[in-house]
Amino acid sequence: MPLRRFVGCVGPIEVGSVEYDGTHQLWTWWSPLNDEAWGHAASEVGAKQGFEVWLRGWLEHFRPLLEAG
């Protein structure tokens, strides 16, 4: 049976994924934008929130570049 998986995209670019790890009974989030961007949570909502917190912080580094245009 396929495990539940959610993929977040901005246009055609995948920015993150949240999926259930049945072996460890945890929800895992990760991003292909950074090899060190991943985490676990006990619930789907918790994993999505963890990913959102990481993504907001990561994108903050690009604010000066985006505002300069």
mmCIF file with all atom_site columns, C-alpha atoms in Angstrom:
data_model
loop_
_atom_site.group_PDB
_atom_site.id
_atom_site.type_symbol
_atom_site.label_atom_id
_atom_site.label_alt_id
_atom_site.label_comp_id
_atom_site.label_asym_id
_atom_site.label_entity_id
_atom_site.label_seq_id
_atom_site.pdbx_PDB_ins_code
_atom_site.Cartn_x
_atom_site.Cartn_y
_atom_site.Cartn_z
_atom_site.occupancy
_atom_site.B_iso_or_equiv
_atom_site.pdbx_formal_charge
_atom_site.auth_seq_id
_atom_site.auth_comp_id
_atom_site.auth_asym_id
_atom_site.auth_atom_id
_atom_site.pdbx_PDB_model_num
ATOM 1  C CA . MET A 1 1  ? 0.000  0.000  0.000   1.00 0.00 ? 1  MET A CA 1
ATOM 2  C CA . PRO A 1 2  ? 1.468  3.406  -0.919  1.00 0.00 ? 2  PRO A CA 1
ATOM 3  C CA . LEU A 1 3  ? 2.282  5.695  1.977   1.00 0.00 ? 3  LEU A CA 1
ATOM 4  C CA . ARG A 1 4  ? 0.783  9.164  2.230   1.00 0.00 ? 4  ARG A CA 1
ATOM 5  C CA . ARG A 1 5  ? 2.967  11.817 0.627   1.00 0.00 ? 5  ARG A CA 1
ATOM 6  C CA . PHE A 1 6  ? 2.519  15.522 0.000   1.00 0.00 ? 6  PHE A CA 1
ATOM 7  C CA . VAL A 1 7  ? 4.708  17.537 -2.368  1.00 0.00 ? 7  VAL A CA 1
ATOM 8  C CA . GLY A 1 8  ? 5.034  21.324 -2.246  1.00 0.00 ? 8  GLY A CA 1
ATOM 9  C CA . CYS A 1 9  ? 5.823  23.104 -5.507  1.00 0.00 ? 9  CYS A CA 1
ATOM 10 C CA . VAL A 1 10 ? 6.369  26.662 -6.620  1.00 0.00 ? 10 VAL A CA 1
ATOM 11 C CA . GLY A 1 11 ? 5.499  26.551 -10.279 1.00 0.00 ? 11 GLY A CA 1
ATOM 12 C CA . PRO A 1 12 ? 7.339  23.541 -11.700 1.00 0.00 ? 12 PRO A CA 1
ATOM 13 C CA . ILE A 1 13 ? 9.940  23.505 -8.894  1.00 0.00 ? 13 ILE A CA 1
ATOM 14 C CA . GLU A 1 14 ? 9.548  21.041 -6.031  1.00 0.00 ? 14 GLU A CA 1
ATOM 15 C CA . VAL A 1 15 ? 10.469 22.824 -2.790  1.00 0.00 ? 15 VAL A CA 1
ATOM 16 C CA . GLY A 1 16 ? 9.596  20.160 -0.259  1.00 0.00 ? 16 GLY A CA 1
ATOM 17 C CA . SER A 1 17 ? 7.935  16.904 0.625   1.00 0.00 ? 17 SER A CA 1
ATOM 18 C CA . VAL A 1 18 ? 6.147  15.508 3.661   1.00 0.00 ? 18 VAL A CA 1
ATOM 19 C CA . GLU A 1 19 ? 5.593  11.767 3.886   1.00 0.00 ? 19 GLU A CA 1
ATOM 20 C CA . TYR A 1 20 ? 4.687  9.120  6.423   1.00 0.00 ? 20 TYR A CA 1
ATOM 21 C CA . ASP A 1 21 ? 7.450  6.725  7.440   1.00 0.00 ? 21 ASP A CA 1
ATOM 22 C CA . GLY A 1 22 ? 5.571  3.575  8.418   1.00 0.00 ? 22 GLY A CA 1
ATOM 23 C CA . THR A 1 23 ? 8.696  1.872  9.729   1.00 0.00 ? 23 THR A CA 1
ATOM 24 C CA . HIS A 1 24 ? 9.322  4.539  12.367  1.00 0.00 ? 24 HIS A CA 1
ATOM 25 C CA . GLN A 1 25 ? 5.701  5.732  12.570  1.00 0.00 ? 25 GLN A CA 1
ATOM 26 C CA . LEU A 1 26 ? 6.769  9.334  12.044  1.00 0.00 ? 26 LEU A CA 1
ATOM 27 C CA . TRP A 1 27 ? 6.095  12.008 9.464   1.00 0.00 ? 27 TRP A CA 1
ATOM 28 C CA . THR A 1 28 ? 9.249  13.136 7.694   1.00 0.00 ? 28 THR A CA 1
ATOM 29 C CA . TRP A 1 29 ? 9.737  16.418 5.861   1.00 0.00 ? 29 TRP A CA 1
ATOM 30 C CA . TRP A 1 30 ? 12.628 17.300 3.571   1.00 0.00 ? 30 TRP A CA 1
ATOM 31 C CA . SER A 1 31 ? 13.589 19.707 0.821   1.00 0.00 ? 31 SER A CA 1
ATOM 32 C CA . PRO A 1 32 ? 15.638 19.161 -2.325  1.00 0.00 ? 32 PRO A CA 1
ATOM 33 C CA . LEU A 1 33 ? 16.771 22.799 -1.960  1.00 0.00 ? 33 LEU A CA 1
ATOM 34 C CA . ASN A 1 34 ? 19.225 21.899 0.804   1.00 0.00 ? 34 ASN A CA 1
ATOM 35 C CA . ASP A 1 35 ? 20.731 18.521 1.712   1.00 0.00 ? 35 ASP A CA 1
ATOM 36 C CA . GLU A 1 36 ? 20.532 19.369 5.413   1.00 0.00 ? 36 GLU A CA 1
ATOM 37 C CA . ALA A 1 37 ? 16.846 20.370 5.337   1.00 0.00 ? 37 ALA A CA 1
ATOM 38 C CA . TRP A 1 38 ? 14.837 17.577 6.913   1.00 0.00 ? 38 TRP A CA 1
ATOM 39 C CA . GLY A 1 39 ? 13.052 16.689 10.105  1.00 0.00 ? 39 GLY A CA 1
ATOM 40 C CA . HIS A 1 40 ? 10.505 14.434 11.768  1.00 0.00 ? 40 HIS A CA 1
ATOM 41 C CA . ALA A 1 41 ? 7.219  14.982 13.576  1.00 0.00 ? 41 ALA A CA 1
ATOM 42 C CA . ALA A 1 42 ? 4.635  12.797 15.248  1.00 0.00 ? 42 ALA A CA 1
ATOM 43 C CA . SER A 1 43 ? 1.843  14.132 13.022  1.00 0.00 ? 43 SER A CA 1
ATOM 44 C CA . GLU A 1 44 ? 1.257  15.261 9.454   1.00 0.00 ? 44 GLU A CA 1
ATOM 45 C CA . VAL A 1 45 ? 0.423  18.775 10.650  1.00 0.00 ? 45 VAL A CA 1
ATOM 46 C CA . GLY A 1 46 ? 3.587  18.936 12.744  1.00 0.00 ? 46 GLY A CA 1
ATOM 47 C CA . ALA A 1 47 ? 5.765  17.895 9.813   1.00 0.00 ? 47 ALA A CA 1
ATOM 48 C CA . LYS A 1 48 ? 4.131  20.462 7.528   1.00 0.00 ? 48 LYS A CA 1
ATOM 49 C CA . GLN A 1 49 ? 4.654  23.170 10.154  1.00 0.00 ? 49 GLN A CA 1
ATOM 50 C CA . GLY A 1 50 ? 8.289  22.145 10.640  1.00 0.00 ? 50 GLY A CA 1
ATOM 51 C CA . PHE A 1 51 ? 8.900  22.370 6.919   1.00 0.00 ? 51 PHE A CA 1
ATOM 52 C CA . GLU A 1 52 ? 7.170  25.757 6.690   1.00 0.00 ? 52 GLU A CA 1
ATOM 53 C CA . VAL A 1 53 ? 9.311  27.177 9.510   1.00 0.00 ? 53 VAL A CA 1
ATOM 54 C CA . TRP A 1 54 ? 12.470 25.970 7.796   1.00 0.00 ? 54 TRP A CA 1
ATOM 55 C CA . LEU A 1 55 ? 11.386 27.264 4.362   1.00 0.00 ? 55 LEU A CA 1
ATOM 56 C CA . ARG A 1 56 ? 10.487 30.732 5.683   1.00 0.00 ? 56 ARG A CA 1
ATOM 57 C CA . GLY A 1 57 ? 13.893 31.016 7.370   1.00 0.00 ? 57 GLY A CA 1
ATOM 58 C CA . TRP A 1 58 ? 15.719 29.766 4.291   1.00 0.00 ? 58 TRP A CA 1
ATOM 59 C CA . LEU A 1 59 ? 13.894 32.183 1.993   1.00 0.00 ? 59 LEU A CA 1
ATOM 60 C CA . GLU A 1 60 ? 14.658 35.094 4.336   1.00 0.00 ? 60 GLU A CA 1
ATOM 61 C CA . HIS A 1 61 ? 18.279 34.949 3.150   1.00 0.00 ? 61 HIS A CA 1
ATOM 62 C CA . PHE A 1 62 ? 17.067 35.937 -0.326  1.00 0.00 ? 62 PHE A CA 1
ATOM 63 C CA . ARG A 1 63 ? 14.990 38.940 0.795   1.00 0.00 ? 63 ARG A CA 1
ATOM 64 C CA . PRO A 1 64 ? 17.638 41.592 -0.105  1.00 0.00 ? 64 PRO A CA 1
ATOM 65 C CA . LEU A 1 65 ? 18.005 40.106 -3.582  1.00 0.00 ? 65 LEU A CA 1
ATOM 66 C CA . LEU A 1 66 ? 14.254 39.962 -4.175  1.00 0.00 ? 66 LEU A CA 1
ATOM 67 C CA . GLU A 1 67 ? 13.619 43.467 -2.834  1.00 0.00 ? 67 GLU A CA 1
ATOM 68 C CA . ALA A 1 68 ? 16.438 45.006 -4.902  1.00 0.00 ? 68 ALA A CA 1
ATOM 69 C CA . GLY A 1 69 ? 14.561 44.357 -8.156  1.00 0.00 ? 69 GLY A CA 1
#
